[in-house]
Coordinates of C-alpha atoms and ligand atoms in Angstrom, one line a residue:
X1 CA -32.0 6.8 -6.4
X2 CA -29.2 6.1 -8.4
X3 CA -25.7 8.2 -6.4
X4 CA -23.0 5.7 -8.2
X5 CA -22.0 4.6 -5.0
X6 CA -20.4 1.4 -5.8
X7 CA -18.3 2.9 -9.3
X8 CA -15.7 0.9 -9.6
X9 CA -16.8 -1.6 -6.8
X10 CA -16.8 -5.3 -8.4
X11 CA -19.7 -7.3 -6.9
X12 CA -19.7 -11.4 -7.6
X13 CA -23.7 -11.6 -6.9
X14 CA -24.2 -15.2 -5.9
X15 CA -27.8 -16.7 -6.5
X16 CA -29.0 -19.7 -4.4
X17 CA -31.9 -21.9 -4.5
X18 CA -35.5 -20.4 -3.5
X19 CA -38.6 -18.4 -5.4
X20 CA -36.9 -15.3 -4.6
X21 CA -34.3 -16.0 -7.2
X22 CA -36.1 -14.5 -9.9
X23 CA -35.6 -10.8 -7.8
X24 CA -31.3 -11.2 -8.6
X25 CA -32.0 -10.0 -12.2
X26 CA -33.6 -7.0 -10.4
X27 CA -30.2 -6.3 -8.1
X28 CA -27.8 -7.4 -10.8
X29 CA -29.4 -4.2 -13.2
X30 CA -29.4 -2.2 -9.8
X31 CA -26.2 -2.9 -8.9
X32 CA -25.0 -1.5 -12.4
X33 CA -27.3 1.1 -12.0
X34 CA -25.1 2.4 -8.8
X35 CA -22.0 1.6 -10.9
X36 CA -20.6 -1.6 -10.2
X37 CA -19.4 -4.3 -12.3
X38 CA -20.9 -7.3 -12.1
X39 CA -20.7 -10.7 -12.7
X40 CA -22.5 -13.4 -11.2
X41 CA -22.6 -17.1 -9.8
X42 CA -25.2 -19.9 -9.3
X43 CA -25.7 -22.6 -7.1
X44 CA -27.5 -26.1 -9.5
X45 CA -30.8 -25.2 -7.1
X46 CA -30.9 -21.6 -8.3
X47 CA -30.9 -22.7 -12.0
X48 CA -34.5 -24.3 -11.3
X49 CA -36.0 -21.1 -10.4
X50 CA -33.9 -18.6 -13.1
X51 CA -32.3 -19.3 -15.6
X52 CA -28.1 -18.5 -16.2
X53 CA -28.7 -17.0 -19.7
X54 CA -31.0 -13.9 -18.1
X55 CA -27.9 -13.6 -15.9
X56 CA -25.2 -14.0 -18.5
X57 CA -27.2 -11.3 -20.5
X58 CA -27.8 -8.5 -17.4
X59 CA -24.4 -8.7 -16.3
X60 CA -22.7 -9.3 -19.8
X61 CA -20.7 -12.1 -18.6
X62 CA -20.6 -15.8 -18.3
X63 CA -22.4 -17.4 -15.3
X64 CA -20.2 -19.4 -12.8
X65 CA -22.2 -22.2 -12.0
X66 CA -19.7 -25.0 -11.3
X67 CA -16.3 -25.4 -9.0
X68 CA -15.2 -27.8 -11.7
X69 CA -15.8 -26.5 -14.8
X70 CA -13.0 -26.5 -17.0
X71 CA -14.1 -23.6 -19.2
X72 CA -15.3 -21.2 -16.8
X73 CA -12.6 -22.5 -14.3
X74 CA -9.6 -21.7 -17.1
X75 CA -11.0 -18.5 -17.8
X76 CA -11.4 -17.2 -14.0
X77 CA -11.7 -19.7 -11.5
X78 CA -13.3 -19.8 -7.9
X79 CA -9.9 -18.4 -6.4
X80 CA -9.5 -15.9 -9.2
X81 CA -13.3 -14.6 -8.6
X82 CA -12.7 -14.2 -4.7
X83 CA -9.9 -12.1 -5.4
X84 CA -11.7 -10.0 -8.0
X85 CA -14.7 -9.2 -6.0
X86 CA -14.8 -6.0 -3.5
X87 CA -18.1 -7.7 -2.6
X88 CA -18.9 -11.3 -2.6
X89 CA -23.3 -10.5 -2.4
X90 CA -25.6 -13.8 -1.7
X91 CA -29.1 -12.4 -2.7
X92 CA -31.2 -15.0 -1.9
X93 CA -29.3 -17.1 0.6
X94 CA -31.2 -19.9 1.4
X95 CA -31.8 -21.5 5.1
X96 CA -29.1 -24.2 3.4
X97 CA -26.7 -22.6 1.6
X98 CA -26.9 -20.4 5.0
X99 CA -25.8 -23.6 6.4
X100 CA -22.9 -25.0 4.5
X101 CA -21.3 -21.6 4.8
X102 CA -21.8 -21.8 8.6
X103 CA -19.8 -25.4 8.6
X104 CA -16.9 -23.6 6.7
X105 CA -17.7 -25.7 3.4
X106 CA -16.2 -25.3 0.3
X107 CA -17.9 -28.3 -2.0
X108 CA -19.5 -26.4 -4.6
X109 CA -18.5 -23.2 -6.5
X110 CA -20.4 -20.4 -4.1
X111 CA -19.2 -21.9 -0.7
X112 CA -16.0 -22.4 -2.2
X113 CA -15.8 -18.4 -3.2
X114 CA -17.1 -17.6 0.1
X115 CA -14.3 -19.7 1.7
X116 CA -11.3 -17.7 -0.3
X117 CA -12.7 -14.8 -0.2
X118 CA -11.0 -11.8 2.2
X119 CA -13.3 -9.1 0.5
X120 CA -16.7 -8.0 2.2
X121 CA -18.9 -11.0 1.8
X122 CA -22.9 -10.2 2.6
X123 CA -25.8 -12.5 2.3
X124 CA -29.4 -11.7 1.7
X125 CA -31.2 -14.3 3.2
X126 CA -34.9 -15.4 1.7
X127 CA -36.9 -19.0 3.3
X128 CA -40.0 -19.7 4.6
X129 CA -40.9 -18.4 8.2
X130 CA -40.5 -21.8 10.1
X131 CA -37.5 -22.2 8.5
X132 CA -35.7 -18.6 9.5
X133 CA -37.7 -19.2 12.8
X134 CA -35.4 -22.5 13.9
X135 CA -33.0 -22.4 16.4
X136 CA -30.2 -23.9 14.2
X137 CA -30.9 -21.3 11.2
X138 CA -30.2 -18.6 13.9
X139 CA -27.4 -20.3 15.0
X140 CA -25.9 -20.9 11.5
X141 CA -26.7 -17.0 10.8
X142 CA -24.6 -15.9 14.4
X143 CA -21.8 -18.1 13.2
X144 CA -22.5 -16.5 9.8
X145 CA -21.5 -12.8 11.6
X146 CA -19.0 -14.2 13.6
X147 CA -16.4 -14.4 10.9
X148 CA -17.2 -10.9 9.6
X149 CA -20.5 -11.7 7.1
X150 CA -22.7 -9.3 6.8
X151 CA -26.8 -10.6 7.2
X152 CA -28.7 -8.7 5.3
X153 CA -31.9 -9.2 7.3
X154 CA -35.0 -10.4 5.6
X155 CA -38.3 -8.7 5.8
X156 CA -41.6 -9.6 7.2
X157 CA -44.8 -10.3 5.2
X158 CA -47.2 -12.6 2.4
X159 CA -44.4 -15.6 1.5
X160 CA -44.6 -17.5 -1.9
X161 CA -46.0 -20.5 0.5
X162 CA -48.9 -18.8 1.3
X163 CA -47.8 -17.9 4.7
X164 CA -47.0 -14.4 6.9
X165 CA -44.1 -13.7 8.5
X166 CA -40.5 -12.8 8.5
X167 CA -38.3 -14.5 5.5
X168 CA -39.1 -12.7 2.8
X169 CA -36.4 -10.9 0.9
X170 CA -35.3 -7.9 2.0
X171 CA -36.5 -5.4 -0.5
X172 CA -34.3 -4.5 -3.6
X173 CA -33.5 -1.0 -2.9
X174 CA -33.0 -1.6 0.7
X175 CA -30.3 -4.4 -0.2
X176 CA -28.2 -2.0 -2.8
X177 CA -28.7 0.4 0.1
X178 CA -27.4 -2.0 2.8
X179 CA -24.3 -3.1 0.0
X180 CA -23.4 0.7 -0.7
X181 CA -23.3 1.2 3.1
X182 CA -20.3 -1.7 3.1
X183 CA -18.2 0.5 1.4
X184 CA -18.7 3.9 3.8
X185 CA -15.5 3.9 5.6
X186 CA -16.5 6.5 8.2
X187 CA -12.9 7.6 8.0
X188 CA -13.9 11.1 8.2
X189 CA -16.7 10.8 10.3
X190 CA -17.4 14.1 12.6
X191 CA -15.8 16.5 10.0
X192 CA -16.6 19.4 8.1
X193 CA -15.2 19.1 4.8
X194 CA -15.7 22.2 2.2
X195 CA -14.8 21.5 -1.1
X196 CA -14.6 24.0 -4.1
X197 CA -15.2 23.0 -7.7
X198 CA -16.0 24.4 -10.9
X199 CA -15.0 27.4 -12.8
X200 CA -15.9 30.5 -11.9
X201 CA -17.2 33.3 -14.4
X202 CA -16.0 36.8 -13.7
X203 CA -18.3 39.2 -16.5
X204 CA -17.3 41.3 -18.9
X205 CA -20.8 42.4 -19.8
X206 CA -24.1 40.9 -19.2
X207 CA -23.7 38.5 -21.5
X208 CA -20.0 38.1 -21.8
X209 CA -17.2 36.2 -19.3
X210 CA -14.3 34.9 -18.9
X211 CA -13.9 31.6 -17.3
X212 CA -12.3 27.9 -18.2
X213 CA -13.3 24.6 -19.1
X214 CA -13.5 23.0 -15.4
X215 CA -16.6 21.1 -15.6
X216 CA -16.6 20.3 -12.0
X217 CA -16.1 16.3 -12.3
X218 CA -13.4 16.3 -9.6
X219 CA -14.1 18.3 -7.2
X220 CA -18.0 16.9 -7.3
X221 CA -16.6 13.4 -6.7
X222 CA -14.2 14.3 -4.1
X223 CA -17.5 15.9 -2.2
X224 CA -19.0 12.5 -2.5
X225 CA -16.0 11.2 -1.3
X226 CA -15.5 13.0 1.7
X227 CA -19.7 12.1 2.2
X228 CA -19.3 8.4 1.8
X229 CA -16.7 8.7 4.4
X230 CA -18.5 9.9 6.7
X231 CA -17.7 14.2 6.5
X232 CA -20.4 16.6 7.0
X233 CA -20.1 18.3 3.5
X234 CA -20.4 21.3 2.0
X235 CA -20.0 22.0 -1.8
X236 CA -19.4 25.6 -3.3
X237 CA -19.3 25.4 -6.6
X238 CA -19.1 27.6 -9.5
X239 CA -21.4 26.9 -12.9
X240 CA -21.5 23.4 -13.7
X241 CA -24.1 20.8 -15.4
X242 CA -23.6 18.5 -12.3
X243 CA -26.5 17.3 -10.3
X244 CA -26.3 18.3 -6.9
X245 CA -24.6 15.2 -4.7
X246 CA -26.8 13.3 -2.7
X247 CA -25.4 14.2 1.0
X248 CA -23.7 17.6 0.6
X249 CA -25.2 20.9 1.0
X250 CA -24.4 22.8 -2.2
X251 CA -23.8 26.4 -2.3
X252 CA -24.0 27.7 -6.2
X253 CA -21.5 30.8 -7.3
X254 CA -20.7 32.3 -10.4
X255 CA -17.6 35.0 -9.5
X256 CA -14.5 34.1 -7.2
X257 CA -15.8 37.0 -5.7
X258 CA -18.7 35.0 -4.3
X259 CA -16.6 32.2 -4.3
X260 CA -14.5 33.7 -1.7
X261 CA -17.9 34.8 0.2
X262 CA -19.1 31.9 0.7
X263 CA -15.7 29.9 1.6
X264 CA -15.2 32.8 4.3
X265 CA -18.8 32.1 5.8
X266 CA -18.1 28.1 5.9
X267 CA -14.3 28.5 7.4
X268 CA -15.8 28.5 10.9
X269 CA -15.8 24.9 12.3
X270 CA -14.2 23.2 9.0
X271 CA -11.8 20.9 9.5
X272 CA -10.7 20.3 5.8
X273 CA -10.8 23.1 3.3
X274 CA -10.5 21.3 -0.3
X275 CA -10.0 24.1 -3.3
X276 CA -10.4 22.1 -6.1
X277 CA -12.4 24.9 -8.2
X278 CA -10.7 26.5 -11.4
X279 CA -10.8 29.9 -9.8
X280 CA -10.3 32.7 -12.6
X281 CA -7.2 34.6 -12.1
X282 CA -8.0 37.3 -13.5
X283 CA -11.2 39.8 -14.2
X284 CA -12.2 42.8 -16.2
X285 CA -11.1 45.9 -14.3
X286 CA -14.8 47.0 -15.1
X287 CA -17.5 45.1 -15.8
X288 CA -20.0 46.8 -18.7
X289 CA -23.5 47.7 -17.7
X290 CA -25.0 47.1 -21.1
X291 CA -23.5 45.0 -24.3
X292 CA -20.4 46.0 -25.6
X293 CA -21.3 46.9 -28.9
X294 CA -18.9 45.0 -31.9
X295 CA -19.0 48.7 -33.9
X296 CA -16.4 49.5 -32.0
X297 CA -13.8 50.9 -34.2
X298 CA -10.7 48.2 -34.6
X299 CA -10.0 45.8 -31.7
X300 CA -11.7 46.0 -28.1
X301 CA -9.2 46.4 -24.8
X302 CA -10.4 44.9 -21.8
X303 CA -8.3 45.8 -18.5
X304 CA -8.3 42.8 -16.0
X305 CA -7.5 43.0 -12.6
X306 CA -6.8 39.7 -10.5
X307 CA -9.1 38.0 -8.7
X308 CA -8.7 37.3 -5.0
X309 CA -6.7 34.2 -4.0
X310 CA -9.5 32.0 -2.3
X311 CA -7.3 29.7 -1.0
X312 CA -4.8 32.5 0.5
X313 CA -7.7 34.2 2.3
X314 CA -8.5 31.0 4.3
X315 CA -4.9 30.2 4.9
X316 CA -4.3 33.5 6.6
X317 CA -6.8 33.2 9.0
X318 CA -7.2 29.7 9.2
X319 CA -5.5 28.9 12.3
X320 CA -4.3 25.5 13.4
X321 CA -7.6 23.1 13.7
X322 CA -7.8 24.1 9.7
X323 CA -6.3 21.1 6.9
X324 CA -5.9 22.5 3.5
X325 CA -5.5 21.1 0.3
X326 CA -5.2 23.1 -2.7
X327 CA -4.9 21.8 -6.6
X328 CA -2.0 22.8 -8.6
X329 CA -3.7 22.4 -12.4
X330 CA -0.2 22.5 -14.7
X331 CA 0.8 22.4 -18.1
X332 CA 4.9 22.3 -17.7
X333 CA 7.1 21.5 -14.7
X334 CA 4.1 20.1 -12.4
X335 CA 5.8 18.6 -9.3
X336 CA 8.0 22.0 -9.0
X337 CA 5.4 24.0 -10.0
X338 CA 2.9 22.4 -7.4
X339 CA 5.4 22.7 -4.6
X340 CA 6.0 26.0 -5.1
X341 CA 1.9 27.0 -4.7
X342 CA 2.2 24.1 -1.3
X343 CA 4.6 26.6 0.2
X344 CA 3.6 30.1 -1.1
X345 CA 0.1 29.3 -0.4
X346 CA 1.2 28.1 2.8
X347 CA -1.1 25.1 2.6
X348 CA -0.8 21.6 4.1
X349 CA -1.0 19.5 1.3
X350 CA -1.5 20.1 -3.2
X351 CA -2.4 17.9 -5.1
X352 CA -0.5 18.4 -8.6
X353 CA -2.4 18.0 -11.8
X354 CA -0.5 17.8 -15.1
X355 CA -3.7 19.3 -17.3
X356 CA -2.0 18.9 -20.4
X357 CA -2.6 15.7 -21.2
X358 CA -6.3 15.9 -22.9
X359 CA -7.0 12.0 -21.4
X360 CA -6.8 13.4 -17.6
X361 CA -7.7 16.5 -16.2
X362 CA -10.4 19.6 -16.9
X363 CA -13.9 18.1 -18.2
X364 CA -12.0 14.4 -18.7
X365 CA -14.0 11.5 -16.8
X366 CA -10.4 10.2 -15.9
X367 CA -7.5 11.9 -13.8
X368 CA -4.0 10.8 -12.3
X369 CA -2.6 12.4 -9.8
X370 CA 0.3 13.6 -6.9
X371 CA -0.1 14.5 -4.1
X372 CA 2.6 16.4 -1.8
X373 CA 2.8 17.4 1.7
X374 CA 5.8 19.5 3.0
X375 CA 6.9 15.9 4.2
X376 CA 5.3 13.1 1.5
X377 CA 4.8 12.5 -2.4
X378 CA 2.3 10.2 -2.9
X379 CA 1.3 9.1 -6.8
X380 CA -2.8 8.8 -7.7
X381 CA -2.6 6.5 -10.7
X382 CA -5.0 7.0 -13.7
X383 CA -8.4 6.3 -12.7
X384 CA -11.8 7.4 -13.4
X385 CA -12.4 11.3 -10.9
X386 CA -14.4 8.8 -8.0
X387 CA -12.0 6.5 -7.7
X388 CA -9.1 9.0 -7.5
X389 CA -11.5 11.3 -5.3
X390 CA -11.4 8.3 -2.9
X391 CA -8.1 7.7 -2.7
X392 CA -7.4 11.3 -2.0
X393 CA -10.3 11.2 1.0
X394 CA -8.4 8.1 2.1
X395 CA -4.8 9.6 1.8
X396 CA -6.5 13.6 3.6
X397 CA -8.0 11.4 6.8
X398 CA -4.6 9.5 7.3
X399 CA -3.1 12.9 7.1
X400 CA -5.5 14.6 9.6
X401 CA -4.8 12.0 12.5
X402 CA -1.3 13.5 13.3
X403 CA -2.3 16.5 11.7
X404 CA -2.9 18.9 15.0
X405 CA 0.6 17.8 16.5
X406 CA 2.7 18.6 13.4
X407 CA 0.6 22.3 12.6
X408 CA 1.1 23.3 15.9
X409 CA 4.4 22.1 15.8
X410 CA 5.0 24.4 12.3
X411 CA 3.8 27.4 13.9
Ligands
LIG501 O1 -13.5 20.4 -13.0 P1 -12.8 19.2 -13.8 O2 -13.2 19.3 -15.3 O3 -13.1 17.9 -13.2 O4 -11.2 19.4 -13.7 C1 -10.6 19.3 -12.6 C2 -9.4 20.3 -12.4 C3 -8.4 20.1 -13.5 C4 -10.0 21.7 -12.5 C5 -8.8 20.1 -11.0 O5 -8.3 18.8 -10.9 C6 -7.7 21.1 -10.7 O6 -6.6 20.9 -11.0 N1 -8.1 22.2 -10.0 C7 -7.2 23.4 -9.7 C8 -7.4 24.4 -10.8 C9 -6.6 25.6 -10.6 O7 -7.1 26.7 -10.7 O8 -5.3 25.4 -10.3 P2 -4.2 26.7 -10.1 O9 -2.9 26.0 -10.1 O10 -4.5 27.8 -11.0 O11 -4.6 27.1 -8.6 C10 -3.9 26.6 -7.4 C11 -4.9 26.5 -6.3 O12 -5.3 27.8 -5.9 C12 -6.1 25.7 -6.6 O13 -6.4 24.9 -5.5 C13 -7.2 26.8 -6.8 O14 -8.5 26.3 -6.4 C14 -6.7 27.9 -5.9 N2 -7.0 29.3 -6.4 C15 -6.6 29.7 -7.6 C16 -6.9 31.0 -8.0 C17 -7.6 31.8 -7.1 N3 -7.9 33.1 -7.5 N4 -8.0 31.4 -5.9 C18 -7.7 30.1 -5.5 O15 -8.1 29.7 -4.4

């Protein structure tokens, strides 16, 4: 299932020496598949079982397949690569190269990676069943996860030699499974995070509303967020063409109305409360039972009313165990603006969103942020909505830990 769980991850996938070689073309496309950017390495053995090009062309750049080659070397060299990956992935790892990186060894391009490398560095290991079965392979693999390697740990079955047993590589899906599971920081692990997103649509008719042009992006990838890091989450979201994310339970709206509703009915046992929805401020005083005919004479007068304030409700009865965040989506004088709805809105943190600029914002892929506490200002550079969805998950469960203290504290 493809979740882009690793956007904006960069994975070095390094290929070693064995007949499972031919299955990295497989996780190079399924690593892209789950969003990541990658590009790849090769030990001289894996070149006898794949060849670099059908690398080179999957992950659209050149193959590093030497410590000291000048041309690859001048362009990004072994240091450079360590420090560009997120995730250094060895998929196969054979009993050897399993080995060298045991002994600390550095003397070709892929041990040499490993060696710099202080980002996650997993290995998929693939060899026939004597050869997993030896003492000194299991020894090399427990020294291996000693220094903070992860083993992905092969499976069991028919073996290009002919044989049965356990050495086979682990499955594909398992291992992009296993590599997106790096990444879950469990930061938020035990909470109950509700996010809003979306517009809403308050009707004028039955075929008639007013709304906005949220599309949901945001607060769909801060859900995700708050899933990958653990949170129990629940998503109420006005109309959008989103799919549903893989580990929330989604709760579909159309009016702030049943916006509100539906918050009201989650607010028991939350302990974050994100409103990133476009809620409409404003509806018709009366909605029409039938469609408003156009031979009306001259111009048509709708009377609105406002909407309830979502975000209000739950911060009146909210209590102390309750972290809220609102948005502040502004067009002129953001960080004063925004500060103004963190206080009147009585909320614990805003996030301020200067929607003017077309490049960021509603229905953009990208956004750039800040986000403000009664005590902190904190800027969310421009990135794509999943990677600033994770920084705010990141920023909301460093907040939480003294967070109990301080709101008692307030009130
Ligand atoms: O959906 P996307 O296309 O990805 O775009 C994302 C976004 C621009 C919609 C998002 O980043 C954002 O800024 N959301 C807040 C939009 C908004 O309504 O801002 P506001 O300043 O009008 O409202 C302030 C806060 O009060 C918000 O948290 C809002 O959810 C909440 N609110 C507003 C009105 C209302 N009746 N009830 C509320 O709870």
């Amino acid at each position: 299932m493809i979740s882009n769980q690793l956007t904006n991850k960069r994975v070095l996938l390094g290929v070693t020496g064995g007949i499972a070689a031919y299955k990295s073309a497989e996780i190079c496309r399924r690593l892209q598949d789950e969003g990541a950017e990658v590009r790849t390495a090769m030990t001289a053995a894996a070149q006898e079982f794949i060849t670099p090009l059908t690398l080179q062309a999957l992950s659209k750049n050149p193959v590093h397949l030497d410590l000291l080659d000048p041309e690859t070397e001048s362009a990004m060299g072994h240091i450079e690569l360590a420090r560009w990956a997120d995730l250094i992935l060895i998929a196969p790892a054979s009993a050897n190269f399993i080995s060298r990186l045991a002994q600390g060894r550095g003397d070709d391009l892929l041990t040499a990676i490993c060696l710099a490398a202080d980002c996650k560095v997993a290995i998929a290991p693939a060899m026939n069943r004597s050869m997993w079965e030896k003492e000194v392979t299991q020894k090399n693999l427990a020294q291996t996860k000693s220094v903070g390697i992860s083993v992905f740990a092969p499976g069991e079955g028919e073996q290009a030699c002919g044989e049965t047993g356990v050495g086979r590589l682990l499955d594909v899906p398992d291992i992009i499974l296993l590599a997106c599971e790096l990444f879950e920081t469990g930061v938020l692990s035990g909470k109950k995070v509700v996010v809003t997103a979306g517009p809403t649509r308050e009707a004028i008719d039955p075929i008639r509303y007013i709304s906005n042009h949220s599309s949901g992006k945001q607060g769909y990838a801060i859900a995700e967020a708050a899933a990958e890091a653990g949170a129990n989450v629940v998503l109420i979201s006005g109309p959008t063409n989103l799919p549903k994310p893989d580990r929330a339970q989604l709760i579909k709206v159309e009016s702030a109305g049943q916006m509100l509703d539906a918050v009201l009915d989650q607010v028991p046992g939350t302990d974050v409360f994100i409103s990133v929805a476009a809620v409409a401020d404003f509806k018709t005083k009366l909605t029409a039972p039938n469609k408003i005919k156009k031979n009306v004479n001259g111009n048509l007068t709708i009377e609105l009313s406002r909407t309830p304030d979502i975000l209000s409700e739950v911060t009146k009865i909210k209590g102390n165990h309750l972290f809220t965040v609102g948005f502040a989506a502004e067009t002129e004088n953001l960080l004063e603006n925004a500060n103004s709805k963190l206080k009147e809105k009585k909320l614990d943190m805003i996030v301020a969103n200067d929607v003017s600029d077309s490049e960021i914002g509603f229905n953009s892929d990208l956004n750039e942020a800040t986000v403000l506490t009664p005590k902190t200002s904190i800027n969310l550079p421009k990135a794509n909505k999943t990677q600033l969805a994770r920084n705010l998950i990141e920023i909301i469960s460093e907040q939480l830990a003294g967070f109990g203290t301080d709101a008692r504290a307030r009130s």
